[in-house]
Amino acid sequence: MEFRLFGPLEVDDADGNPLDLGTRKQRAVLARLALEPGRVVPLDRLVEELWAGEAPAKATATLQAYVSHLRRVLEPDRRPRTPPQVLLTREPGYLLNVTPGQTDVGRFAAWAADGARLVQRGRPAEAAAVLDRALALWRGEPLAEFPDLASAASARLAELRLAAEEDRLAARLALGEAGVADLEALTEAHPYRERAWGLLVLGLYRAGRQADALAALRRVRALLRDELGIEPGPELRRLERAVFEQSPELDGPATPGAEPGAPAGSQADRPARLVARQSELSTLEGLLAEARRGRGGLVLVTGEAGIGKTSLARAVADLAAARGFRVEWGRCLDGGGAPAFWPWTRAGLIPPSPQAELFDLYDAVLAELRKGPLLAIIEDLHWADASSLKLLGHVAGELAGTSALVVVTLRPEPGDHPEQLRQTLGTLAREGRRLPLEPFGASDVRDYLRLHGVAADPGELLDRSGGNPFYLAELLRLPERERHLVPPGARDVIERRLARLPETTRELLRAAAVAGREVPLDLLAALADRPVEEVMSHLEPALAAGLLVEAAGYRFSHALVRQALDAGLTRLDRARLHLRAGEHLETAAGADPAILAGHFADAATLGGAAKAVTYAARAARQAAARHGYEEAVQLWELALGHLPPGDSPGRCRALTELGQVRRTMGDAEAAHRDLAEAVGQAQRLGDREALAEAISVFGGLSVWNWRPYGTVDEDMVAILEDLLAGDLDDPTRAALLGTLGTELYYGPRRAEGERLALGAIDLARRSGDSMLLARALNNYLIASFVPGRVAERLAAADEMLALPGLSREARLVARVLRMSCLLRAGELEEWRADLARCEQLLHEVGRPELEAMVRVSQTADHALHGRWADAEALAEHFPVIAFGASLWGQEARRLGALYTCRHGQGRVAELVDELVAAGDRPFMSVVRPLAVLACLDVGRTEQARRLVERWGVDLREDWVADFLQPVWGLVAARLGTPDPGEMYERLLPSSGRLVIMGMGSAALGSVDDVLAELAFSLGRTDEAVKHNEAAITLHHRLGLTYWESQARTRHADLTQ
């Protein structure tokens, strides 16, 4: 049912049909109640307002008649002698039992508030969209046909509308979209609103009309002084000073996300020979000043290859060094095979030991950054290894209290790890600033030519270079008569420059190209089979030509130079050089196996495949030990790609270890594919030991069952049962029993699986192996994740945490699972303590699905405490939160959380259609009871009944049953199906618990709330009151004010 109060009063039923509301006075009764949905309007106030102080003698009786007629209109299908559900009698008056979200006025107020918050949080695009939607609801003055009745509400809403108009224009202005005409119209219509004048001044200034902006300020000053006898407020006065001073803070959105830097220093100490980048350099200089004051930060310098990112970084490095900063550089490798944390190691910010724990590495980096003042420059982030990307995301959030500035350069390329890069960039968007570098314009090219003393046509050069400084420089290095021959790509430019070098120099450069952008001198000498002195001599022409620069050895001046050289090699020559590089590097002490694996892989056609496999396996295990799981996956895939085809013990082992790494990462789908192939190979090889090792990986440490909802892999079950029928040692049997217990979870043998998991615990206890026992307890916690097991699961988690020598990863798994029990038990203080411990452990353990579950669990806490905006923000980000972990059911979790929020906000009508549509999709059956309940919430009773007939009622026992069974209970109480008596008995053992979805993605208050409604529907009012009072007590004890107020409202209904 929907109520439209803007303009004339209109009401539509659940199917969208308009209702005939009767006489004008009768309509006025409904209109007055609709202004305060869900709240009691006292009878005497209704009489006073409806008859304007001149009520007839029988006004109360007349009002009661109006109410009776309206009840028949609003609920035409209500059976005789059944209580009304929409227009209720509540002491001391009447209540319209609808949510604010069912009225256009309520939605307008909510969306206007949302838009204002988004403007304040610097999210103008989202704000503009929300505010457009809010203002589109305004069809006319509120209750235009009852002006006296709605005068106070009209004044309040008119003010809210003006604020929303201002917020919308502020958002459009931030996006560079607001026109001066719109701003002038606003000030003309509302001349005393100082904020509107401020927006107009800002709009004029950004349109290049500083004089007009100052004139507008004079107009408003005169208006306020002459008409009201007051001076402009502090905001307008501050704005006036900023316009006079042409303050950078007034600049528009040319560089989104960047804030004005501190005032520039004197030109004498600024780096010379930097064209078209003075504004960016000023910003960086300001950030250096902020860092020196203990307000460090991160800036992302972005742009295409050759745009000048490194030149800008060098310039700010010179500034920093001149101001006493320590300057460190770390460059990401583009040749592939880089060790984990490579740029951080090169910058001297991370210990080189591969045995260091992840949190030690992170702490070491932060300790270095806190030694400031420090400028750390990380170049070519698009080539970074995944572990370095994760570390950067962590560091970005810790810089605010340091004296360190981190400058990162990035091309708009997917890089070697596109998914992790995208995730890290999402973090940097929140924690850092972006400084995009744009191509040169015509004036910039003229400045560049003037600076270098070159006479040339700037227009032609701009056209041919596309404004790219690198291409421009390359063009200018060629003789003038050849510039017209330069094609658009850099490769041809480089090849022409190469052609003028001696042949020996070209050979050395081609050899250097296989080593990556940075080339150690000894490696290059080995590749060329020449003495070091001779190599240095032959490379002098390349240094002079700017193709190389001297570093520890040599470094290509631009990645495109190396890439063009490498592309020019024949396949045979490239393989020979990689083989020679690998053979040279493996003789050196401490050679990195990842780099060796890359070289031998590229030399596979010349016999390097076996060594590629050996070194890739070694490097993969080292990377996994350092939590560099993405590198480990890449290395295992390299090894598999160079193993002989067909079944072999080596391939089976590699697949098992690859599956283990992916399982640890939370990439369940890929892990399943790898492990299924390993299992198949072990079966074909007849290797039962390898088979047991591969299949038991499925039962490794985890907080969730990684099978898609409701599915059981019967093939895996059969293999596990076959293995368990044989002779096994106790540790292997325990591992396989626990794995089988989790495999049976979604099927009809779930209870048997729980018993098998208990058997695994008994075997593990006898073994004395703490990690084996931790694994078995973990298996039980998953196999027993059903209603009625809170105490048992809590005890298992506590036993797991008490084990000696437990790894950080196992402690985190136990804590996360324990938190799900604490939520249900209402032990919120303990839950918060565990949350704090988990936050610490998350920094030490790099597992995406564990972090995802910690974040998801916070949604329930927000919902329980009525923090709807926070809960909704988390819900909408579930897919991002679970990024990197192929967690099943993020959409179902999102919809469950959103239902909780919309229920609390009185906006279920906005979600009901999405829930109904989702319920018809594959693997979304968990949403169906919510869809039915949402239909009932908004008065679509017949649709709810049809949905139950179509979908049926599923009361299976699994991790979501603690949430869905109470939802079905509410449906039963209101619809009569499923059987209310059966649902009451099913839910009664959970009395005293909270209704929680899964690990905590949604919450609906106390189970006793549901039991009260069920008891009342069964005519057992005394029991209903008892459960209701228990719910009130629980909510009050836990400080859940929203849910307590809801329960108290129901108490009034039950005891009237």
XYZ file of N, CA and C in Angstrom, residues 525-734:
630
model
N 77.231 -9.480 -18.678
C 78.507 -9.992 -19.174
C 78.412 -11.484 -19.472
N 77.694 -12.204 -18.590
C 77.523 -13.644 -18.823
C 76.665 -13.909 -20.044
N 75.614 -13.140 -20.209
C 74.741 -13.321 -21.368
C 75.490 -13.064 -22.677
N 76.376 -12.057 -22.649
C 77.114 -11.712 -23.867
C 78.402 -12.515 -24.018
N 78.772 -13.236 -22.951
C 80.023 -13.990 -22.943
C 81.196 -13.061 -23.250
N 81.223 -11.926 -22.546
C 82.276 -10.936 -22.707
C 82.744 -10.486 -21.319
N 83.977 -9.988 -21.239
C 84.443 -9.427 -19.970
C 83.614 -8.211 -19.577
N 83.536 -7.946 -18.279
C 82.736 -6.838 -17.777
C 83.200 -5.512 -18.374
N 84.538 -5.286 -18.425
C 85.049 -4.006 -18.945
C 84.624 -3.810 -20.400
N 84.636 -4.878 -21.169
C 84.259 -4.776 -22.574
C 82.780 -4.448 -22.709
N 81.962 -5.059 -21.869
C 80.519 -4.771 -21.898
C 80.276 -3.300 -21.589
N 80.952 -2.794 -20.560
C 80.776 -1.394 -20.189
C 81.174 -0.467 -21.333
N 82.236 -0.810 -21.999
C 82.709 0.022 -23.108
C 81.704 0.026 -24.261
N 81.184 -1.157 -24.585
C 80.264 -1.246 -25.719
C 78.894 -0.626 -25.420
N 78.575 -0.426 -24.134
C 77.278 0.156 -23.798
C 77.316 1.672 -23.699
N 78.479 2.266 -23.829
C 78.560 3.718 -23.767
C 77.653 4.402 -24.792
N 77.589 3.923 -26.040
C 76.687 4.575 -27.009
C 75.220 4.494 -26.583
N 74.826 3.398 -25.930
C 73.435 3.274 -25.477
C 73.136 4.248 -24.345
N 74.128 4.481 -23.472
C 73.955 5.469 -22.416
C 73.832 6.863 -23.012
N 74.688 7.141 -23.991
C 74.659 8.460 -24.624
C 73.345 8.687 -25.354
N 72.773 7.629 -25.914
C 71.512 7.754 -26.653
C 70.303 7.805 -25.734
N 70.510 7.600 -24.444
C 69.408 7.659 -23.497
C 68.572 6.403 -23.429
N 69.049 5.319 -24.047
C 68.312 4.057 -23.974
C 68.534 3.356 -22.641
N 69.705 3.569 -22.057
C 70.038 3.011 -20.757
C 70.428 4.134 -19.811
N 70.256 3.876 -18.530
C 70.817 4.744 -17.492
C 71.594 3.858 -16.539
N 72.590 4.435 -15.915
C 73.405 3.666 -14.975
C 72.696 3.592 -13.634
N 72.626 2.403 -13.101
C 72.075 2.182 -11.769
C 73.092 1.313 -11.030
N 72.615 0.294 -10.269
C 73.566 -0.651 -9.685
C 74.298 -1.381 -10.805
N 73.557 -1.672 -11.862
C 74.160 -2.162 -13.091
C 73.721 -1.203 -14.179
N 72.719 -1.627 -14.937
C 72.106 -0.748 -15.929
C 70.596 -0.843 -15.797
N 69.948 0.210 -16.282
C 68.490 0.237 -16.258
C 68.008 0.857 -17.555
N 67.049 0.209 -18.196
C 66.469 0.789 -19.399
C 65.758 2.089 -19.032
N 65.931 3.087 -19.867
C 65.357 4.399 -19.571
C 63.844 4.371 -19.560
N 63.265 3.431 -20.285
C 61.814 3.318 -20.330
C 61.469 1.866 -20.584
N 60.406 1.428 -19.972
C 60.003 0.028 -20.153
C 59.743 -0.294 -21.619
N 59.236 0.688 -22.365
C 58.946 0.432 -23.775
C 60.208 0.103 -24.554
N 61.340 0.653 -24.131
C 62.610 0.335 -24.792
C 62.899 -1.150 -24.638
N 62.810 -1.641 -23.397
C 63.076 -3.070 -23.168
C 62.069 -3.952 -23.899
N 60.801 -3.556 -23.853
C 59.771 -4.374 -24.495
C 59.973 -4.437 -26.007
N 60.355 -3.330 -26.602
C 60.577 -3.323 -28.050
C 61.770 -4.203 -28.420
N 62.827 -4.148 -27.620
C 63.998 -4.990 -27.879
C 63.660 -6.469 -27.729
N 62.927 -6.778 -26.674
C 62.569 -8.179 -26.448
C 61.688 -8.706 -27.582
N 60.777 -7.878 -28.055
C 59.891 -8.302 -29.145
C 60.659 -8.531 -30.437
N 61.818 -7.891 -30.561
C 62.596 -8.051 -31.782
C 63.441 -9.300 -31.822
N 63.511 -10.030 -30.722
C 64.290 -11.273 -30.691
C 63.533 -12.407 -31.364
N 64.252 -13.305 -32.006
C 63.613 -14.516 -32.499
C 63.322 -15.421 -31.321
N 62.427 -16.351 -31.520
C 62.066 -17.265 -30.439
C 63.278 -18.063 -29.970
N 64.126 -18.480 -30.914
C 65.305 -19.267 -30.565
C 66.304 -18.423 -29.796
N 66.564 -17.201 -30.271
C 67.519 -16.334 -29.580
C 67.039 -16.010 -28.172
N 65.742 -15.772 -28.039
C 65.209 -15.466 -26.707
C 65.405 -16.658 -25.774
N 65.111 -17.844 -26.234
C 65.276 -19.041 -25.399
C 66.730 -19.240 -25.011
N 67.654 -19.043 -25.959
C 69.079 -19.201 -25.644
C 69.520 -18.227 -24.559
N 69.102 -16.983 -24.682
C 69.490 -15.980 -23.688
C 68.901 -16.287 -22.317
N 67.643 -16.712 -22.267
C 67.044 -17.065 -20.968
C 67.751 -18.267 -20.349
N 68.118 -19.241 -21.167
C 68.833 -20.403 -20.639
C 70.172 -19.972 -20.053
N 70.880 -19.112 -20.783
C 72.173 -18.635 -20.303
C 71.985 -17.821 -19.019
N 70.930 -17.007 -18.959
C 70.681 -16.219 -17.748
C 70.407 -17.128 -16.559
N 69.560 -18.134 -16.767
C 69.262 -19.053 -15.677
C 70.492 -19.790 -15.189
N 71.303 -20.279 -16.121
C 72.511 -21.031 -15.742
C 73.500 -20.153 -15.004
N 73.574 -18.872 -15.393
C 74.483 -17.974 -14.673
C 73.947 -17.675 -13.274
N 72.668 -17.342 -13.173
C 72.116 -16.935 -11.887
C 72.095 -18.071 -10.873
N 71.923 -19.320 -11.322
C 71.814 -20.406 -10.344
C 73.154 -20.734 -9.701
N 74.249 -20.199 -10.255
C 75.557 -20.407 -9.623
C 75.817 -19.399 -8.516
N 75.006 -18.346 -8.469
C 75.217 -17.301 -7.466
C 74.532 -17.677 -6.155
N 75.185 -17.331 -5.047
C 74.594 -17.605 -3.739
C 73.338 -16.761 -3.558
N 72.299 -17.382 -3.008
C 71.078 -16.647 -2.711
C 70.244 -16.294 -3.912
N 70.454 -16.984 -5.037
C 69.655 -16.698 -6.231
C 68.181 -16.934 -5.942
N 67.361 -16.047 -6.445
C 65.924 -16.159 -6.191
C 65.318 -17.239 -7.076
N 64.684 -18.261 -6.491
C 64.141 -19.345 -7.314
C 63.031 -18.892 -8.255
N 62.290 -17.834 -7.896
C 61.229 -17.353 -8.783
C 61.817 -16.806 -10.081
N 62.908 -16.055 -9.973
C 63.554 -15.516 -11.173
C 64.156 -16.646 -11.999
N 64.770 -17.607 -11.313
C 65.334 -18.763 -12.025
C 64.234 -19.530 -12.759
N 63.104 -19.721 -12.098
C 61.999 -20.447 -12.732
C 61.544 -19.733 -14.000
N 61.477 -18.403 -13.942
C 61.053 -17.650 -15.116
C 62.016 -17.809 -16.276
N 63.303 -17.732 -15.983
C 64.291 -17.875 -17.063
C 64.247 -19.274 -17.674
N 64.233 -20.297 -16.832
C 64.241 -21.661 -17.382
C 62.933 -21.991 -18.088
N 61.830 -21.401 -17.621
C 60.555 -21.608 -18.333
C 60.622 -21.030 -19.736
N 61.230 -19.860 -19.873
C 61.351 -19.252 -21.200
C 62.381 -19.979 -22.067
N 63.156 -20.857 -21.441
C 64.122 -21.664 -22.191
C 63.677 -23.117 -22.283
N 62.375 -23.353 -22.113
C 61.878 -24.744 -22.070
C 62.182 -25.495 -23.361
N 62.135 -24.817 -24.488
C 62.377 -25.510 -25.767
C 63.816 -25.976 -25.907
N 64.713 -25.436 -25.077
C 66.126 -25.836 -25.127
C 66.515 -26.678 -23.918
N 65.539 -27.297 -23.260
C 65.844 -28.195 -22.156
C 65.714 -27.578 -20.779
N 65.104 -26.416 -20.661
C 64.996 -25.773 -19.359
C 63.768 -26.158 -18.567
N 62.880 -27.004 -19.124
C 61.586 -27.269 -18.475
C 61.747 -27.894 -17.096
N 62.638 -28.910 -16.975
C 62.773 -29.605 -15.699
C 63.228 -28.656 -14.597
N 64.212 -27.794 -14.920
C 64.666 -26.829 -13.909
C 63.586 -25.794 -13.621
N 62.797 -25.433 -14.629
C 61.693 -24.496 -14.389
C 60.736 -25.065 -13.359
N 60.429 -26.367 -13.459
C 59.531 -27.012 -12.511
C 60.145 -27.021 -11.120
N 61.418 -27.383 -11.030
C 62.088 -27.471 -9.728
C 62.094 -26.128 -9.017
N 62.528 -25.107 -9.745
C 62.629 -23.786 -9.116
C 61.257 -23.170 -8.866
N 60.300 -23.430 -9.737
C 58.952 -22.889 -9.518
C 58.334 -23.476 -8.257
N 58.531 -24.801 -8.058
C 57.992 -25.443 -6.852
C 58.651 -24.863 -5.597
N 59.964 -24.683 -5.671
C 60.680 -24.128 -4.516
C 60.206 -22.704 -4.228
N 60.084 -21.909 -5.275
C 59.650 -20.523 -5.085
C 58.211 -20.457 -4.605
N 57.352 -21.350 -5.093
C 55.946 -21.354 -4.682
C 55.821 -21.636 -3.192
N 56.617 -22.593 -2.694
C 56.551 -22.916 -1.266
C 57.075 -21.752 -0.430
N 58.124 -21.078 -0.908
C 58.625 -19.907 -0.184
C 57.585 -18.800 -0.163
N 56.943 -18.558 -1.301
C 55.931 -17.500 -1.368
C 54.769 -17.806 -0.434
N 54.312 -19.058 -0.412
C 53.202 -19.422 0.470
C 53.597 -19.263 1.932
N 54.870 -19.592 2.258
C 55.327 -19.447 3.638
C 55.328 -17.989 4.075
N 55.468 -17.069 3.105
C 55.450 -15.639 3.418
C 54.065 -15.035 3.178
N 53.062 -15.877 2.988
C 51.691 -15.442 2.726
C 51.553 -14.762 1.370
N 52.490 -14.991 0.479
C 52.376 -14.482 -0.885
C 51.639 -15.491 -1.749
N 50.363 -15.699 -1.430
C 49.613 -16.795 -2.049
C 49.419 -16.599 -3.553
N 49.204 -15.360 -3.982
C 49.005 -15.141 -5.416
C 50.245 -15.536 -6.196
N 51.438 -15.190 -5.660
C 52.680 -15.593 -6.331
C 52.811 -17.115 -6.332
N 52.422 -17.732 -5.222
C 52.514 -19.192 -5.144
C 51.639 -19.841 -6.205
N 50.424 -19.326 -6.398
C 49.537 -19.869 -7.428
C 50.180 -19.726 -8.805
N 50.710 -18.551 -9.079
C 51.323 -18.302 -10.390
C 52.497 -19.261 -10.625
N 53.270 -19.493 -9.590
C 54.441 -20.368 -9.723
C 54.038 -21.829 -9.877
N 53.018 -22.278 -9.141
C 52.554 -23.667 -9.319
C 51.977 -23.856 -10.719
N 51.295 -22.848 -11.226
C 50.768 -22.951 -12.596
C 51.903 -23.018 -13.615
N 52.988 -22.261 -13.344
C 54.153 -22.339 -14.227
C 54.743 -23.746 -14.194
N 54.854 -24.306 -12.980
C 55.404 -25.668 -12.858
C 54.536 -26.662 -13.612
N 53.226 -26.582 -13.436
C 52.325 -27.508 -14.122
C 52.416 -27.358 -15.641
N 52.636 -26.131 -16.084
C 52.735 -25.901 -17.514
C 53.979 -26.478 -18.143
N 54.965 -26.838 -17.318
C 56.220 -27.368 -17.853
C 56.486 -28.808 -17.423
N 55.506 -29.424 -16.783
C 55.585 -30.864 -16.515
C 55.123 -31.622 -17.753
N 55.640 -32.823 -17.970
C 55.164 -33.615 -19.117
C 53.663 -33.883 -18.983
N 52.939 -33.927 -20.081
C 51.493 -34.193 -20.007
C 51.224 -35.596 -19.478
N 50.010 -35.813 -19.013
C 49.622 -37.129 -18.510
C 49.775 -37.226 -17.010
N 49.325 -38.372 -16.474
C 49.379 -38.605 -15.030
C 50.809 -38.862 -14.589
N 51.173 -38.272 -13.443
C 52.488 -38.522 -12.862
C 52.447 -38.104 -11.408
N 53.282 -38.721 -10.564
C 53.323 -38.306 -9.165
C 53.654 -36.822 -9.013
N 54.541 -36.293 -9.874
C 54.903 -34.883 -9.789
C 53.729 -33.973 -10.089
N 52.959 -34.304 -11.108
C 51.798 -33.488 -11.446
C 50.741 -33.582 -10.345
N 50.545 -34.776 -9.802
C 49.575 -34.957 -8.720
C 49.968 -34.121 -7.505
N 51.273 -34.146 -7.167
C 51.765 -33.366 -6.038
C 51.567 -31.867 -6.285
N 51.910 -31.399 -7.502
C 51.778 -29.979 -7.817
C 50.309 -29.540 -7.749
N 49.416 -30.364 -8.263
C 47.990 -30.025 -8.227
C 47.481 -29.965 -6.791
N 47.948 -30.904 -5.962
C 47.525 -30.908 -4.564
C 47.988 -29.654 -3.854
N 49.262 -29.280 -4.068
C 49.784 -28.088 -3.388
C 49.148 -26.816 -3.940
N 48.875 -26.792 -5.248
C 48.177 -25.643 -5.827
C 46.772 -25.535 -5.232
N 46.074 -26.665 -5.125
C 44.744 -26.654 -4.518
C 44.785 -26.195 -3.073
N 45.836 -26.615 -2.350
C 45.972 -26.202 -0.955
C 46.138 -24.687 -0.849
N 46.971 -24.109 -1.720
C 47.184 -22.658 -1.682
C 45.880 -21.928 -2.016
N 45.211 -22.395 -3.051
C 43.956 -21.725 -3.424
C 42.907 -21.884 -2.340
N 42.910 -23.028 -1.688
C 41.979 -23.236 -0.566
C 42.285 -22.250 0.546
N 43.571 -22.044 0.821
C 43.978 -21.099 1.859
C 43.565 -19.681 1.504
N 43.656 -19.347 0.211
C 43.252 -18.019 -0.250
C 41.746 -17.823 -0.182
N 40.994 -18.916 -0.145
C 39.549 -18.817 -0.195
C 38.983 -18.919 -1.592
N 39.832 -19.260 -2.569
C 39.360 -19.413 -3.945
C 38.840 -20.838 -4.107
N 37.648 -21.064 -3.601
C 37.114 -22.417 -3.491
C 36.884 -23.070 -4.843
N 36.369 -22.322 -5.796
C 36.040 -22.922 -7.091
C 37.286 -23.435 -7.795
N 38.331 -22.600 -7.847
C 39.569 -23.030 -8.503
C 40.227 -24.154 -7.712
N 40.191 -24.062 -6.380
C 40.778 -25.120 -5.559
C 40.083 -26.450 -5.817
N 38.778 -26.417 -5.947
C 38.029 -27.655 -6.209
C 38.468 -28.277 -7.526
N 38.654 -27.450 -8.553
C 39.086 -27.987 -9.848
C 40.463 -28.641 -9.740
N 41.392 -27.965 -9.070
C 42.748 -28.512 -8.940
C 42.739 -29.807 -8.142
N 42.025 -29.793 -7.018
C 42.033 -30.967 -6.152
C 41.275 -32.135 -6.773
N 40.209 -31.831 -7.493
C 39.487 -32.905 -8.183
C 40.400 -33.565 -9.216
N 41.202 -32.758 -9.908
C 42.141 -33.340 -10.883
C 43.222 -34.142 -10.166
N 43.708 -33.633 -9.020
C 44.713 -34.374 -8.248
C 44.145 -35.697 -7.761
N 42.905 -35.670 -7.298
C 42.248 -36.904 -6.838
C 42.144 -37.900 -7.994
N 41.721 -37.411 -9.161
C 41.607 -38.285 -10.325
C 42.937 -38.896 -10.710
N 43.991 -38.102 -10.674
C 45.316 -38.633 -11.029
C 45.769 -39.680 -10.013
N 45.565 -39.375 -8.721
C 45.976 -40.336 -7.689
C 45.221 -41.652 -7.843
N 43.942 -41.575 -8.197
C 43.183 -42.810 -8.423
C 43.748 -43.597 -9.606
N 44.030 -42.898 -10.696
C 44.551 -43.585 -11.881
C 45.948 -44.149 -11.637
N 46.714 -43.475 -10.768
C 48.053 -43.974 -10.442
C 48.011 -45.086 -9.393
N 46.849 -45.282 -8.774
C 46.725 -46.280 -7.717
C 47.462 -45.899 -6.448
N 47.654 -44.591 -6.224
C 48.421 -44.097 -5.077
C 47.439 -43.624 -4.007
N 47.101 -44.537 -3.066
C 46.112 -44.206 -2.036
C 46.627 -43.146 -1.063
N 47.930 -43.125 -0.830
C 48.487 -42.113 0.060
C 48.327 -40.719 -0.551
N 48.655 -40.597 -1.841
C 48.467 -39.311 -2.528
C 46.987 -38.951 -2.604
N 46.137 -39.970 -2.772
C 44.698 -39.749 -2.839
C 44.187 -39.186 -1.517
N 44.619 -39.781 -0.408
C 44.189 -39.300 0.905
C 44.693 -37.888 1.160
N 45.918 -37.613 0.745
C 46.477 -36.278 0.957
C 45.699 -35.236 0.166
N 45.378 -35.546 -1.087
C 44.672 -34.580 -1.926
C 43.254 -34.333 -1.431
N 42.533 -35.404 -1.124
C 41.123 -35.234 -0.785
C 40.939 -34.628 0.598
N 41.923 -34.812 1.481
C 41.782 -34.245 2.830
C 41.996 -32.739 2.850
N 42.533 -32.185 1.769
C 42.665 -30.727 1.696
C 41.291 -30.073 1.791
N 40.249 -30.772 1.298
C 38.893 -30.228 1.360
C 38.460 -29.944 2.797
N 39.069 -30.616 3.753
C 38.675 -30.421 5.152
C 39.630 -29.530 5.922
N 40.430 -28.724 5.224
C 41.374 -27.838 5.898
C 40.696 -26.725 6.669
N 41.498 -25.945 7.388
C 40.968 -24.868 8.225
C 40.095 -23.907 7.421
N 38.901 -23.661 7.931
C 37.973 -22.782 7.222
C 36.867 -22.345 8.161
N 36.212 -21.229 7.798
C 35.079 -20.761 8.603
C 33.756 -21.065 7.925
N 33.793 -21.730 6.775
C 32.547 -21.938 6.045
C 32.648 -23.214 5.226
N 31.489 -23.754 4.902
C 31.438 -24.923 4.023
C 31.545 -24.437 2.584
N 32.545 -24.919 1.885
C 32.836 -24.309 0.583
C 32.044 -24.922 -0.559
N 31.134 -25.820 -0.274
C 30.252 -26.311 -1.329
C 29.150 -25.284 -1.610
N 28.678 -25.191 -2.847
C 27.516 -24.331 -3.113
C 26.338 -24.767 -2.242
N 25.513 -23.817 -1.880
C 24.441 -24.071 -0.929
C 23.570 -25.242 -1.378
N 23.390 -26.196 -0.448
C 22.482 -27.310 -0.681
C 23.036 -28.442 -1.521
N 24.344 -28.433 -1.837
C 24.901 -29.473 -2.711
C 25.859 -30.381 -1.936
N 25.928 -31.615 -2.379
C 26.858 -32.609 -1.837
C 27.571 -33.263 -3.018
N 28.892 -33.379 -2.935
C 29.660 -34.051 -3.989
C 29.699 -35.541 -3.652
N 28.775 -36.277 -4.226
C 28.659 -37.696 -3.891
C 29.896 -38.488 -4.324
N 30.564 -38.061 -5.395
C 31.786 -38.748 -5.814
C 32.848 -38.649 -4.736
N 33.010 -37.460 -4.171
C 33.999 -37.283 -3.109
C 33.605 -38.065 -1.863
N 32.322 -38.102 -1.580
C 31.858 -38.894 -0.436
C 32.230 -40.364 -0.622
N 32.007 -40.893 -1.820
C 32.319 -42.297 -2.093
C 33.806 -42.572 -1.941
N 34.650 -41.651 -2.432
C 36.105 -41.848 -2.315
C 36.521 -41.816 -0.850
N 35.988 -40.873 -0.088
C 36.323 -40.791 1.339
C 35.904 -42.051 2.073
N 34.723 -42.556 1.784
C 34.263 -43.778 2.462
C 35.118 -44.968 2.066
N 35.547 -45.018 0.812
C 36.422 -46.112 0.381
C 37.760 -46.055 1.108
N 38.331 -44.854 1.225
C 39.604 -44.720 1.937
C 39.455 -45.100 3.404
N 38.360 -44.662 4.024
C 38.148 -44.962 5.446
C 37.914 -46.442 5.705
N 37.518 -47.192 4.669
C 37.312 -48.642 4.831
C 38.634 -49.389 4.873
N 39.743 -48.719 4.500
C 41.042 -49.372 4.476
C 41.806 -49.168 5.777
N 43.051 -49.672 5.778
C 43.928 -49.521 6.940
C 44.567 -48.138 6.908
N 44.382 -47.369 7.981
C 44.910 -46.010 8.049
C 45.469 -45.754 9.439
N 46.471 -44.902 9.527
C 46.906 -44.464 10.848
C 45.883 -43.464 11.392
N 45.935 -43.262 12.705
C 44.924 -42.419 13.341
C 44.905 -40.984 12.808
N 46.047 -40.331 12.607
C 45.986 -38.958 12.087
C 45.308 -38.870 10.712
N 45.630 -39.808 9.826
C 45.011 -39.781 8.501
C 43.518 -40.051 8.611
N 43.152 -41.030 9.468
C 41.732 -41.343 9.626
C 40.980 -40.151 10.205
N 41.591 -39.457 11.162
C 40.935 -38.280 11.741
C 40.713 -37.211 10.687
